[in-house]
Short mmCIF file of C-alpha atoms and ligand atoms in Angstrom, two decimals:
data_model
loop_
_atom_site.label_atom_id
_atom_site.label_comp_id
_atom_site.label_asym_id
_atom_site.label_seq_id
_atom_site.Cartn_x
_atom_site.Cartn_y
_atom_site.Cartn_z
CA UNK A 1 -11.29 -73.05 75.73
CA UNK A 2 -8.68 -70.21 75.81
CA UNK A 3 -7.70 -68.00 78.55
CA UNK A 4 -5.99 -64.84 79.23
CA UNK A 5 -3.93 -64.58 82.11
CA UNK A 6 -2.49 -61.44 84.10
CA UNK A 7 0.22 -61.60 86.53
CA UNK A 8 1.26 -58.35 88.55
CA UNK A 9 1.81 -59.65 92.32
CA UNK A 10 5.53 -58.33 92.12
CA UNK A 11 7.95 -56.82 89.84
CA UNK A 12 7.17 -58.87 86.73
CA UNK A 13 4.11 -57.29 84.59
CA UNK A 14 2.95 -60.41 82.52
CA UNK A 15 0.08 -61.54 80.28
CA UNK A 16 -0.57 -64.94 78.49
CA UNK A 17 -2.99 -66.65 76.43
CA UNK A 18 -3.31 -70.66 77.03
CA UNK A 19 -5.49 -73.21 75.55
CA UNK A 20 -6.83 -76.18 77.61
CA UNK A 21 -5.05 -78.58 75.41
CA UNK A 22 -1.88 -76.88 77.13
CA UNK A 23 -0.71 -74.94 74.29
CA UNK A 24 0.72 -71.69 75.41
CA UNK A 25 -0.55 -69.25 72.58
CA UNK A 26 1.39 -66.80 74.11
CA UNK A 27 3.55 -65.65 77.13
CA UNK A 28 4.56 -62.10 77.65
CA UNK A 29 6.86 -61.11 80.55
CA UNK A 30 8.14 -57.52 81.17
CA UNK A 31 10.63 -57.57 84.25
CA UNK A 32 11.11 -54.27 86.15
CA UNK A 33 14.67 -54.80 87.14
CA UNK A 34 16.08 -51.81 85.86
CA UNK A 35 13.38 -49.91 87.84
CA UNK A 36 14.09 -51.49 91.11
CA UNK A 37 17.87 -52.26 90.57
CA UNK A 38 19.18 -48.84 92.20
CA UNK A 39 17.01 -49.87 95.35
CA UNK A 40 18.59 -53.36 95.53
CA UNK A 41 14.95 -54.78 95.90
CA UNK A 42 11.57 -54.48 94.70
CA UNK A 43 10.04 -51.12 95.82
CA UNK A 44 6.27 -51.88 96.06
CA UNK A 45 4.98 -48.21 95.00
CA UNK A 46 7.37 -47.97 91.94
CA UNK A 47 6.10 -51.65 91.04
CA UNK A 48 2.57 -50.69 91.30
CA UNK A 49 3.03 -47.67 89.04
CA UNK A 50 5.05 -49.82 86.61
CA UNK A 51 2.05 -52.33 86.15
CA UNK A 52 -0.26 -49.64 85.22
CA UNK A 53 1.96 -47.80 83.24
CA UNK A 54 2.55 -51.22 81.12
CA UNK A 55 -0.26 -53.79 81.67
CA UNK A 56 -2.55 -52.44 78.68
CA UNK A 57 0.58 -52.83 76.12
CA UNK A 58 1.51 -56.21 77.69
CA UNK A 59 -2.03 -57.66 77.04
CA UNK A 60 -2.37 -56.09 73.88
CA UNK A 61 0.71 -57.76 73.07
CA UNK A 62 -0.01 -61.30 74.50
CA UNK A 63 -3.34 -61.20 72.45
CA UNK A 64 -1.66 -60.42 69.07
CA UNK A 65 1.15 -62.95 69.72
CA UNK A 66 -1.57 -65.30 70.59
CA UNK A 67 -3.54 -64.17 67.32
CA UNK A 68 -7.00 -64.28 69.08
CA UNK A 69 -9.27 -61.38 69.94
CA UNK A 70 -11.21 -61.08 72.98
CA UNK A 71 -14.04 -63.27 71.24
CA UNK A 72 -12.26 -66.16 71.34
CA UNK A 73 -11.55 -66.07 75.31
CA UNK A 74 -13.69 -68.14 77.74
CA UNK A 75 -12.27 -66.44 80.89
CA UNK A 76 -10.10 -64.06 82.08
CA UNK A 77 -8.00 -64.83 84.95
CA UNK A 78 -5.53 -62.53 87.26
CA UNK A 79 -3.52 -63.03 90.53
CA UNK A 80 -5.86 -62.26 93.25
CA UNK A 81 -2.92 -62.36 95.80
CA UNK A 82 -0.83 -62.90 97.36
CA UNK A 83 1.42 -60.62 96.69
CA UNK A 84 2.08 -56.48 96.90
CA UNK A 85 -1.52 -55.19 97.23
CA UNK A 86 -0.84 -52.32 94.75
CA UNK A 87 0.22 -54.36 92.06
CA UNK A 88 -2.45 -57.33 92.73
CA UNK A 89 -5.17 -54.35 92.66
CA UNK A 90 -3.90 -53.19 89.08
CA UNK A 91 -3.91 -56.56 87.77
CA UNK A 92 -7.49 -57.89 89.12
CA UNK A 93 -9.21 -54.55 88.27
CA UNK A 94 -7.89 -54.74 84.78
CA UNK A 95 -9.05 -58.48 84.60
CA UNK A 96 -12.64 -57.68 85.71
CA UNK A 97 -13.05 -54.85 83.43
CA UNK A 98 -12.13 -56.98 80.37
CA UNK A 99 -14.36 -59.73 81.96
CA UNK A 100 -17.16 -57.28 82.25
CA UNK A 101 -16.87 -55.59 78.87
CA UNK A 102 -16.68 -58.79 77.03
CA UNK A 103 -19.38 -60.86 79.29
CA UNK A 104 -16.78 -63.31 80.21
CA UNK A 105 -16.03 -65.14 83.60
CA UNK A 106 -13.51 -63.63 85.81
CA UNK A 107 -10.91 -66.04 87.94
CA UNK A 108 -8.96 -65.08 90.66
CA UNK A 109 -6.09 -67.09 91.11
CA UNK A 110 -3.95 -67.78 93.93
CA UNK A 111 -0.40 -67.01 92.78
CA UNK A 112 1.24 -69.86 94.69
CA UNK A 113 -1.48 -71.84 93.14
CA UNK A 114 -0.16 -71.01 89.84
CA UNK A 115 3.40 -72.07 90.56
CA UNK A 116 1.54 -75.45 92.25
CA UNK A 117 -0.23 -76.45 89.02
CA UNK A 118 2.49 -75.20 86.34
CA UNK A 119 3.64 -78.66 86.26
CA UNK A 120 0.19 -79.91 84.65
CA UNK A 121 0.84 -77.23 81.97
CA UNK A 122 4.07 -78.71 81.12
CA UNK A 123 3.72 -82.07 81.92
CA UNK A 124 1.42 -85.19 81.74
CA UNK A 125 0.95 -85.76 85.78
CA UNK A 126 -2.33 -86.47 87.66
CA UNK A 127 -2.88 -85.93 91.36
CA UNK A 128 -1.69 -86.18 94.18
CA UNK A 129 1.84 -85.03 94.15
CA UNK A 130 4.34 -83.91 96.37
CA UNK A 131 5.16 -80.00 95.78
CA UNK A 132 8.46 -78.30 96.77
CA UNK A 133 7.65 -74.48 96.28
CA UNK A 134 10.43 -72.33 96.25
CA UNK A 135 10.18 -68.75 95.32
CA UNK A 136 11.19 -65.07 96.68
CA UNK A 137 8.65 -64.95 99.49
CA UNK A 138 8.00 -68.64 99.84
CA UNK A 139 9.46 -72.26 100.88
CA UNK A 140 7.04 -75.00 101.36
CA UNK A 141 6.23 -78.67 100.99
CA UNK A 142 3.08 -79.47 100.14
CA UNK A 143 0.89 -82.57 99.22
CA UNK A 144 -1.19 -81.16 96.19
CA UNK A 145 -4.44 -83.62 96.46
CA UNK A 146 -6.64 -81.65 93.83
CA UNK A 147 -7.01 -78.13 92.37
CA UNK A 148 -7.54 -76.32 95.57
CA UNK A 149 -6.77 -78.96 97.91
CA UNK A 150 -3.23 -78.62 99.41
CA UNK A 151 -1.97 -80.38 102.29
CA UNK A 152 0.99 -78.27 104.12
CA UNK A 153 3.85 -80.73 105.06
CA UNK A 154 6.39 -78.16 106.16
CA UNK A 155 7.86 -74.90 105.38
CA UNK A 156 10.46 -72.36 106.52
CA UNK A 157 10.51 -70.95 110.24
CA UNK A 158 12.89 -67.84 109.15
CA UNK A 159 13.66 -66.87 105.46
CA UNK A 160 12.17 -67.95 102.58
CA UNK A 161 14.54 -69.75 100.09
CA UNK A 162 14.90 -66.90 97.52
CA UNK A 163 15.09 -64.43 100.09
CA UNK A 164 18.19 -66.07 101.64
CA UNK A 165 19.72 -66.44 97.99
CA UNK A 166 18.80 -62.42 97.48
CA UNK A 167 20.70 -61.44 100.90
CA UNK A 168 23.59 -63.81 100.33
CA UNK A 169 24.08 -62.16 97.06
CA UNK A 170 23.98 -58.62 98.58
CA UNK A 171 26.40 -59.60 101.06
CA UNK A 172 28.87 -60.94 98.86
CA UNK A 173 28.60 -57.98 96.50
CA UNK A 174 27.27 -59.69 93.59
CA UNK A 175 24.22 -57.49 92.85
CA UNK A 176 20.44 -57.90 92.00
CA UNK A 177 18.47 -59.88 91.33
CA UNK A 178 20.13 -61.99 93.94
CA UNK A 179 19.46 -65.81 92.76
CA UNK A 180 20.89 -66.08 89.34
CA UNK A 181 23.70 -63.78 90.68
CA UNK A 182 24.33 -66.29 93.13
CA UNK A 183 24.41 -69.20 90.69
CA UNK A 184 26.56 -67.61 88.02
CA UNK A 185 28.93 -66.65 90.70
CA UNK A 186 28.89 -70.02 92.22
CA UNK A 187 29.92 -71.91 88.66
CA UNK A 188 33.40 -70.72 88.88
CA UNK A 189 33.53 -71.27 92.79
CA UNK A 190 35.06 -74.20 94.96
CA UNK A 191 31.88 -75.49 97.20
CA UNK A 192 34.30 -77.15 99.44
CA UNK A 193 36.25 -74.27 100.52
CA UNK A 194 33.74 -72.93 103.30
CA UNK A 195 31.95 -75.35 105.66
CA UNK A 196 28.91 -74.03 105.86
CA UNK A 197 25.76 -75.30 108.26
CA UNK A 198 22.88 -77.48 106.93
CA UNK A 199 20.11 -76.19 109.20
CA UNK A 200 17.50 -78.70 110.47
CA UNK A 201 19.09 -81.57 108.32
CA UNK A 202 18.93 -84.83 110.01
CA UNK A 203 16.17 -83.56 111.98
CA UNK A 204 12.57 -85.21 111.73
CA UNK A 205 9.98 -83.21 109.75
CA UNK A 206 9.88 -81.07 106.60
CA UNK A 207 10.61 -77.68 107.98
CA UNK A 208 13.52 -75.34 106.50
CA UNK A 209 15.72 -72.56 108.27
CA UNK A 210 17.82 -70.36 106.43
CA UNK A 211 18.81 -67.43 108.71
CA UNK A 212 21.59 -69.48 110.56
CA UNK A 213 23.18 -70.22 106.93
CA UNK A 214 22.71 -66.47 106.07
CA UNK A 215 24.53 -65.69 109.74
CA UNK A 216 27.26 -68.35 108.65
CA UNK A 217 27.91 -66.77 105.13
CA UNK A 218 28.38 -63.33 106.76
CA UNK A 219 30.87 -64.50 109.36
CA UNK A 220 32.98 -66.37 106.62
CA UNK A 221 33.10 -63.19 104.66
CA UNK A 222 34.05 -61.11 107.74
CA UNK A 223 36.86 -63.39 108.19
CA UNK A 224 38.64 -62.83 104.75
CA UNK A 225 40.92 -60.16 104.43
CA UNK A 226 39.57 -58.28 101.55
CA UNK A 227 36.57 -55.91 101.85
CA UNK A 228 34.89 -55.87 99.22
CA UNK A 229 35.38 -59.59 98.72
CA UNK A 230 37.86 -60.75 95.66
CA UNK A 231 35.56 -62.41 92.92
CA UNK A 232 37.41 -65.70 93.61
CA UNK A 233 36.33 -65.59 97.56
CA UNK A 234 32.96 -64.22 96.35
CA UNK A 235 32.46 -67.02 93.89
CA UNK A 236 33.73 -69.97 96.60
CA UNK A 237 31.21 -68.78 99.27
CA UNK A 238 28.65 -68.48 96.94
CA UNK A 239 29.32 -72.02 95.60
CA UNK A 240 29.73 -73.17 99.21
CA UNK A 241 26.22 -71.58 100.11
CA UNK A 242 24.65 -73.16 97.07
CA UNK A 243 26.09 -76.40 98.18
CA UNK A 244 24.55 -76.20 101.69
CA UNK A 245 21.00 -75.22 100.04
CA UNK A 246 21.15 -78.15 97.85
CA UNK A 247 22.08 -80.65 100.59
CA UNK A 248 19.20 -79.15 102.84
CA UNK A 249 16.50 -79.59 99.88
CA UNK A 250 17.85 -83.15 99.67
CA UNK A 251 17.23 -83.93 103.52
CA UNK A 252 13.91 -82.17 103.88
CA UNK A 253 12.29 -83.35 100.62
CA UNK A 254 13.30 -86.73 101.77
CA UNK A 255 11.45 -86.67 104.69
CA UNK A 256 8.63 -85.19 102.55
CA UNK A 257 8.85 -88.33 100.29
CA UNK A 258 8.66 -90.53 103.54
CA UNK A 259 5.59 -88.73 104.77
CA UNK A 260 3.92 -88.92 101.27
CA UNK A 261 4.56 -92.54 100.81
CA UNK A 262 2.91 -93.12 104.06
CA UNK A 263 -0.06 -91.22 103.12
CA UNK A 264 -0.55 -91.95 99.37
CA UNK A 265 0.78 -95.85 99.32
CA UNK A 266 -1.57 -96.51 96.16
CA UNK A 267 0.30 -94.12 93.96
CA UNK A 268 3.86 -93.74 92.27
CA UNK A 269 5.46 -90.79 94.03
CA UNK A 270 5.92 -87.56 91.79
CA UNK A 271 8.31 -84.56 93.25
CA UNK A 272 7.09 -81.38 91.49
CA UNK A 273 9.56 -78.39 91.91
CA UNK A 274 8.05 -74.68 91.24
CA UNK A 275 8.54 -71.23 92.12
CA UNK A 276 11.42 -68.97 90.77
CA UNK A 277 14.51 -70.69 92.84
CA UNK A 278 13.48 -73.93 90.90
CA UNK A 279 15.07 -71.94 88.02
CA UNK A 280 18.59 -72.99 89.90
CA UNK A 281 20.65 -75.73 87.85
CA UNK A 282 22.45 -77.01 90.47
CA UNK A 283 19.44 -77.37 93.05
CA UNK A 284 17.62 -79.33 90.08
CA UNK A 285 20.66 -81.48 90.00
CA UNK A 286 20.54 -82.34 93.69
CA UNK A 287 16.74 -83.07 93.45
CA UNK A 288 17.39 -85.06 90.21
CA UNK A 289 19.79 -87.16 92.19
CA UNK A 290 17.49 -87.60 95.31
CA UNK A 291 14.70 -88.67 93.13
CA UNK A 292 16.57 -91.19 91.22
CA UNK A 293 17.77 -92.87 94.60
CA UNK A 294 14.16 -93.02 95.48
CA UNK A 295 12.57 -94.08 92.43
CA UNK A 296 10.50 -90.83 92.14
CA UNK A 297 9.45 -89.19 88.96
CA UNK A 298 10.91 -85.32 89.01
CA UNK A 299 8.86 -82.59 87.27
CA UNK A 300 10.82 -79.67 87.14
CA UNK A 301 9.04 -76.86 84.46
CA UNK A 302 11.39 -75.05 82.20
CA UNK A 303 13.21 -72.13 83.96
CA UNK A 304 11.14 -69.42 82.38
CA UNK A 305 7.88 -71.20 83.51
CA UNK A 306 9.24 -71.40 87.14
CA UNK A 307 9.89 -67.78 87.61
CA UNK A 308 6.99 -65.56 87.60
CA UNK A 309 4.81 -65.36 84.69
CA UNK A 310 1.14 -65.16 83.43
CA UNK A 311 0.86 -68.64 81.56
CA UNK A 312 0.78 -70.39 85.11
CA UNK A 313 -2.12 -67.67 85.92
CA UNK A 314 -4.04 -68.48 82.86
CA UNK A 315 -3.23 -72.48 83.32
CA UNK A 316 -4.57 -72.28 86.78
CA UNK A 317 -7.64 -70.36 85.63
CA UNK A 318 -8.35 -72.92 83.09
CA UNK A 319 -8.46 -75.75 85.78
CA UNK A 320 -11.09 -73.54 87.89
CA UNK A 321 -13.10 -72.96 84.97
CA UNK A 322 -12.98 -76.39 83.85
CA UNK A 323 -14.52 -77.10 87.20
CA UNK A 324 -17.32 -74.25 86.79
CA UNK A 325 -15.26 -72.51 89.80
CA UNK A 326 -15.35 -68.83 88.54
CA UNK A 327 -15.47 -65.82 90.76
CA UNK A 328 -17.36 -63.10 91.22
CA UNK A 329 -16.79 -59.27 90.28
CA UNK A 330 -16.85 -58.45 94.01
CA UNK A 331 -13.27 -60.56 94.91
CA UNK A 332 -11.15 -58.18 96.80
CA UNK A 333 -7.54 -58.70 96.08
CA UNK A 334 -5.91 -60.30 99.06
CA UNK A 335 -2.01 -59.46 100.31
CA UNK A 336 -2.03 -62.81 102.33
CA UNK A 337 -3.44 -66.04 100.68
CA UNK A 338 -2.12 -69.30 102.14
CA UNK A 339 -2.38 -71.91 99.74
CA UNK A 340 -3.82 -74.77 102.25
CA UNK A 341 -6.71 -72.52 103.20
CA UNK A 342 -8.72 -72.36 100.26
CA UNK A 343 -10.59 -69.33 98.72
CA UNK A 344 -11.94 -67.79 101.69
CA UNK A 345 -13.12 -63.83 101.99
CA UNK A 346 -10.82 -63.14 105.14
CA UNK A 347 -6.92 -62.09 104.89
O1 KG4 B 1 8.89 -67.13 91.93
P1 KG4 B 1 9.49 -65.87 91.92
O2 KG4 B 1 10.05 -65.33 90.46
O3 KG4 B 1 9.03 -64.80 92.62
C1 KG4 B 1 7.89 -64.88 93.68
O4 KG4 B 1 7.02 -65.06 93.77
O5 KG4 B 1 8.88 -64.79 94.75
O6 KG4 B 1 10.91 -66.08 92.56
C2 KG4 B 1 11.46 -65.12 92.61
C3 KG4 B 1 12.97 -65.46 93.71
C4 KG4 B 1 13.88 -64.38 93.84
O7 KG4 B 1 14.10 -64.63 95.47
C5 KG4 B 1 15.22 -64.94 92.78
O8 KG4 B 1 16.19 -64.47 93.57
C6 KG4 B 1 14.96 -66.59 92.97
O9 KG4 B 1 13.37 -66.71 93.05
N1 KG4 B 1 15.62 -67.05 91.78
C7 KG4 B 1 16.76 -67.74 91.87
C8 KG4 B 1 17.09 -68.16 90.65
N2 KG4 B 1 16.45 -67.39 89.54
C9 KG4 B 1 15.36 -66.90 90.25
N3 KG4 B 1 17.30 -68.51 92.96
C10 KG4 B 1 18.52 -69.20 92.66
N4 KG4 B 1 18.83 -69.48 91.57
C11 KG4 B 1 18.29 -69.00 90.39
N5 KG4 B 1 19.06 -69.20 89.46
ZN1 ZN B 2 6.06 -66.42 92.33
#
């Protein structure tokens, strides 16, 4: 089976064709970074227009690179939410049109489920597993029981983790997009120079908090003599921030592994990390150390499949299709769509 996937929920216009034997036949991602850079963040209206302008060409490229025609497809999947609604509408309408014209099933995929199931595209992994989902808009720990069954163990009580990276980058004058900029700057910095807090560490549960850490970075920057910061100061602050985030992840995921072990004592523990922030090398290393200590298998998909892409949407669509769970052409795009809620009609 082959499924065409379409992703338009944020600032990447993406299309991919994936086969059910886990072969990625094509995976085309057009980033809109240049359009949004002058504003220091994603502008929803600009994003929606850019998706509209580029999506047809990106789909054609994905089909060409896959070397298949529409007649070789078994379904068309699109991100149905959550995300910026203008972009989601462009992707969903396009997928529905292709499905209608070629008589194919349509699959509305939760973007977060795309991230959550990527590990099953890249690696041999069965349910259940523990998932750390860390992206620009989300920061959650979930027990993934099956396709469509996600039990939330904890989440952020303020900023998402990618948001914390993006805001810190802005504060340090490192530019946009923030996550990769912080990682690059941190590589040359001294992570021990600034003593930053590790919010919620040592406490019970699996929740996260990043706003206090962000404020601590701002105060540390304000105490430095140079404004703007010197590259060395910015690098040291970036490294100290990234180290704090790494420690927080280790602490929170450690608790989550304990809870997961209590409820799933029969299965060998697996921790999957997903979402754009999972591209960060230092954070992957921290999780690797934790998993080694805890005799847990860590699955971290390659960075290009951690950040937004359509291969993960095609794959999640395939997982639905294999279970016969297709969607009606009446499906309404959903700006909000919690992963632990199932596929209800209400937002
Ligand atoms: O999953 P994603 O591509 O889009 C969302 O669904 O949000 O995640 C984007 C987020 C952004 O906040 C970006 O700064 C962050 O992932 N990110 C990183 C890195 N690469 C992307 N954060 C830290 N280190 C990175 N290398
Ligand atoms: Zn994402």
